[in-house]
Short mmCIF file of C-alpha atoms in Angstrom, two decimals:
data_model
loop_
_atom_site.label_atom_id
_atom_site.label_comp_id
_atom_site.label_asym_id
_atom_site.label_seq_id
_atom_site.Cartn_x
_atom_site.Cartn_y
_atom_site.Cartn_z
CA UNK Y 1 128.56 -13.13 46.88
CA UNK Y 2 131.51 -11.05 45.64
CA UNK Y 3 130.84 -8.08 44.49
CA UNK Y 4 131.44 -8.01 40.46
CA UNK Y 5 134.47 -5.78 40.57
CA UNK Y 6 136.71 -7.72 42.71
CA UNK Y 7 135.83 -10.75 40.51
CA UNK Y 8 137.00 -8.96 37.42
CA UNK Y 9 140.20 -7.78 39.77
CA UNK Y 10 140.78 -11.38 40.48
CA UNK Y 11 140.24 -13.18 37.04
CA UNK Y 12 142.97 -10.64 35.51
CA UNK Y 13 145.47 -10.94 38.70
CA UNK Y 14 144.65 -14.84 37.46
CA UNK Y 15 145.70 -14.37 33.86
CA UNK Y 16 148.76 -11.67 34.10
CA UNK Y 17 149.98 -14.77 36.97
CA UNK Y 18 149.43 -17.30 34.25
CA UNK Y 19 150.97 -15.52 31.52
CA UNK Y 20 153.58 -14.38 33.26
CA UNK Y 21 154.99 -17.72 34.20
CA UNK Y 22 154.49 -17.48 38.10
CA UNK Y 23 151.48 -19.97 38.02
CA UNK Y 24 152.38 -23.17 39.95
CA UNK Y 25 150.23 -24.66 37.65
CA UNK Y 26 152.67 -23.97 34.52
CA UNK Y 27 153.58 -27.18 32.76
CA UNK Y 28 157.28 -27.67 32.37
CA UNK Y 29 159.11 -30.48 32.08
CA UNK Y 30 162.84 -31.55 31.54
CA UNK Y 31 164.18 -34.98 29.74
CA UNK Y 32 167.42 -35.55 28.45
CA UNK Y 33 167.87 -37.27 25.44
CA UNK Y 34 169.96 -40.86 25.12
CA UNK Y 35 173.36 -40.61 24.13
CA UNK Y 36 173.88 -41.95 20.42
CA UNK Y 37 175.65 -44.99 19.66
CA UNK Y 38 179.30 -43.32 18.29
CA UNK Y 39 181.08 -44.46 15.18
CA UNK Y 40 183.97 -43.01 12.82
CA UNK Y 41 180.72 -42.08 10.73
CA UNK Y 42 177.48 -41.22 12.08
CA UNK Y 43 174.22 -39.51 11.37
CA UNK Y 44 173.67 -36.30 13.07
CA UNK Y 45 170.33 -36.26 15.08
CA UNK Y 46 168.44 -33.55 16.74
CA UNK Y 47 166.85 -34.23 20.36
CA UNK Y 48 164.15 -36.18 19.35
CA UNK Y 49 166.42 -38.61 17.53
CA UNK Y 50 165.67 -37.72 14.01
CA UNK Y 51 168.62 -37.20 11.55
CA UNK Y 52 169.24 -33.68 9.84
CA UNK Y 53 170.43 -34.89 7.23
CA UNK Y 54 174.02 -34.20 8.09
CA UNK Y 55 176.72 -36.80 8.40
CA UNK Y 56 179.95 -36.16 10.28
CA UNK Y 57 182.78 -38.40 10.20
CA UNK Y 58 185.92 -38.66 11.50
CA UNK Y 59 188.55 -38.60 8.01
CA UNK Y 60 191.83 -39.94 9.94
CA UNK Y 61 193.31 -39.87 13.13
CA UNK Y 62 197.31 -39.45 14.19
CA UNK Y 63 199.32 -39.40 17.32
CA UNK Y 64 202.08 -36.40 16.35
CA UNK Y 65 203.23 -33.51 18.25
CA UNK Y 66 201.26 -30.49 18.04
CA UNK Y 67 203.90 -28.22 15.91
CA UNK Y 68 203.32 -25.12 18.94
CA UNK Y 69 204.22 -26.85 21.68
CA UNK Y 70 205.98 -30.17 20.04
CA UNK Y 71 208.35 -30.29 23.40
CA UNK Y 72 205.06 -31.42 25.34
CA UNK Y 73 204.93 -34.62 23.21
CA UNK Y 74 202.31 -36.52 21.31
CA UNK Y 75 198.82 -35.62 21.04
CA UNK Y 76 195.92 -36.82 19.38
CA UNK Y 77 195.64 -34.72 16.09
CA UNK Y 78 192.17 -35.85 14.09
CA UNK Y 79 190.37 -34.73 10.35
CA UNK Y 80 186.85 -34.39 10.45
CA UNK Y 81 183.78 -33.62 8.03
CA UNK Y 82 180.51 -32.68 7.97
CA UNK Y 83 178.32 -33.62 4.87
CA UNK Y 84 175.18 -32.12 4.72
CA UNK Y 85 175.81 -29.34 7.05
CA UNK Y 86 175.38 -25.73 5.94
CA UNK Y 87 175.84 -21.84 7.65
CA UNK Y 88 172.45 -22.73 9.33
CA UNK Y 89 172.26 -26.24 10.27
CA UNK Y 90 175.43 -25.58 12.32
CA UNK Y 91 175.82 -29.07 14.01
CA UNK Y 92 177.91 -29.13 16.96
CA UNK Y 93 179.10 -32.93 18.05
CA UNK Y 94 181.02 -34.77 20.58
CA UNK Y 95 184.82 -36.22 19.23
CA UNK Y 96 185.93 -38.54 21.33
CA UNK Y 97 189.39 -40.40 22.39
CA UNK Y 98 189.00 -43.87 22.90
CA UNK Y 99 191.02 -47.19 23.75
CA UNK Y 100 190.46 -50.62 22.56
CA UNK Y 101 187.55 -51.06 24.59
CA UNK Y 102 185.65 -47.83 23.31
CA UNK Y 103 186.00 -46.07 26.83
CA UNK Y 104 186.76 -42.55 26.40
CA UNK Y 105 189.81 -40.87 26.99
CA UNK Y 106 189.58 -37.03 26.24
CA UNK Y 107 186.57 -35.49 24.46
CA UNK Y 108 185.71 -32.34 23.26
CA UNK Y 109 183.14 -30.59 20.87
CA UNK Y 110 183.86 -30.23 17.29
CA UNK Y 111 181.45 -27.72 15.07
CA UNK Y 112 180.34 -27.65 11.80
CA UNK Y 113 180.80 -23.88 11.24
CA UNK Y 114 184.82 -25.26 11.82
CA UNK Y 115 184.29 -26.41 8.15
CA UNK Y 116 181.89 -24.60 6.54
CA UNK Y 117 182.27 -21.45 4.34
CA UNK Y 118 183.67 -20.11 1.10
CA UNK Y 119 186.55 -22.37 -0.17
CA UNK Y 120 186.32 -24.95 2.44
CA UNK Y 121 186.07 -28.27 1.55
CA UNK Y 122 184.15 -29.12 4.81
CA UNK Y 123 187.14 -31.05 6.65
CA UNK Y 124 188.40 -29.77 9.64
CA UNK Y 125 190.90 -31.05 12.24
CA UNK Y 126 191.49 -30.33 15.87
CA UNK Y 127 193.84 -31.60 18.60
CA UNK Y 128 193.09 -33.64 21.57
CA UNK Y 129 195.66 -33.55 24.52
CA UNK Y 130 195.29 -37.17 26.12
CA UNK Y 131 197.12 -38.18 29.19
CA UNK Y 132 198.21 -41.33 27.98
CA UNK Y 133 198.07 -41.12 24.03
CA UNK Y 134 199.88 -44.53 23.77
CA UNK Y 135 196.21 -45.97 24.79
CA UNK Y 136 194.00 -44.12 21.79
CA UNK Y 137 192.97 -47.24 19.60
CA UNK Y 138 190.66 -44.81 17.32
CA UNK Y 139 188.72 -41.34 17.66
CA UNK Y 140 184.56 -41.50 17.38
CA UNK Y 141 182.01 -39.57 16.83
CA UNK Y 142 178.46 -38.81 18.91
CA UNK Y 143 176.02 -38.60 17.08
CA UNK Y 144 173.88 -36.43 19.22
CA UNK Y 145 173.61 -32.86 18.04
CA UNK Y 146 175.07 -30.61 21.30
CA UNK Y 147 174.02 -26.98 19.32
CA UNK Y 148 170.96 -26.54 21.51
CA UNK Y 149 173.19 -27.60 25.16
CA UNK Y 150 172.96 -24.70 26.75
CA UNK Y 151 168.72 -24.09 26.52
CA UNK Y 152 166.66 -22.72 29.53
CA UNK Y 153 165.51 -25.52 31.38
CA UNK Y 154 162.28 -25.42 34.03
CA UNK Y 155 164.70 -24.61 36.68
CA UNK Y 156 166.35 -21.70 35.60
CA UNK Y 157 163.01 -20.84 33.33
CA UNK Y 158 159.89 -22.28 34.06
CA UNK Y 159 158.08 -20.27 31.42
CA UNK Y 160 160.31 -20.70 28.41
CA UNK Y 161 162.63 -23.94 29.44
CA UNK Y 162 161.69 -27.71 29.93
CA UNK Y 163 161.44 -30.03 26.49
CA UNK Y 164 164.02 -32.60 25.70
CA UNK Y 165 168.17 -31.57 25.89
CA UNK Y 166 170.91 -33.25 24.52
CA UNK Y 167 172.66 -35.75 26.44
CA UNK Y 168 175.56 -34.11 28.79
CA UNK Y 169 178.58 -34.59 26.70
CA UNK Y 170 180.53 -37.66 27.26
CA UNK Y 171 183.98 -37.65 29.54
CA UNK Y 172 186.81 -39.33 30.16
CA UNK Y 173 186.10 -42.82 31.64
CA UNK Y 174 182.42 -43.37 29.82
CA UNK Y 175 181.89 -46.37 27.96
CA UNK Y 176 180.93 -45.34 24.06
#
């Protein structure tokens, strides 16, 4: 039988090892979630799939030179809003590129803090720089909100990471 000091010594090594995060037997656990279906207009959802209660849609959609560099030809030059969004909802979402058969051509992150703040009517626009911007039949939206993409996962944190992530942002060649 062990005598009752070590015990004590061992129970508390047990709990500063378990508190600490260096337990094997902490439970984390990583899962992405599944990319939204994207639209012109679509209801922004957190990583469980429920909707904030923001909508962000894309407002219109050119092909125009981009009046700093307009020697370097068209680009892809694209309104967007948020409804619903405020200073701390801040929404981040996927705008994507896309050719007649929805596969994506350039995409890039658009955020609702773009659009928000005093005397702003909540429309924003940004510039996408497509290879071929002959091919763009329309620009779309992901639903999926990306705010939270860079969290601690169990790999780089096994105390604080793991729970659900946003799908990885969409590039060019994916099917939307």
């Amino acid at each position: 039988m062990l005598p009752a000091r070590v015990l004590a010594a061992a129970t508390s090594l047990l709990v500063i090892l378990a508190l600490s995060g260096c337990s094997s037997l902490w439970p984390c656990t990583d899962t992405t979630a599944e990319r939204g279906e994207a639209g012109v207009r679509v209801q922004v959802v957190d990583t469980d799939g429920q909707r904030l209660g923001v909508t962000a849609q894309v407002v219109d959609w050119r092909l125009e030179p981009h009046p700093q560099v307009p020697a370097e030809g068209d680009r892809v030059h694209f309104r967007f809003r948020f409804d619903g969004a405020d200073e701390r909802s801040g929404p981040v979402v996927d705008a994507c590129a896309v050719d007649e058969e929805r596969m994506a051509l350039m995409c890039q992150a658009i955020h609702s803090s773009q659009v928000l703040g005093p005397g702003r009517d909540l429309t924003g626009d940004s510039w996408l720089d497509v290879e071929h911007p002959e091919h763009v039949a329309e620009v779309l939206l992901i639903p999926n909100d990306q705010s939270y993409a860079g969290g601690a996962t169990c790999e780089t944190d096994i105390k604080d990471g793991g729970g659900t992530h946003p799908p990885e942002s969409p590039g060019a060649g994916d099917q939307l």
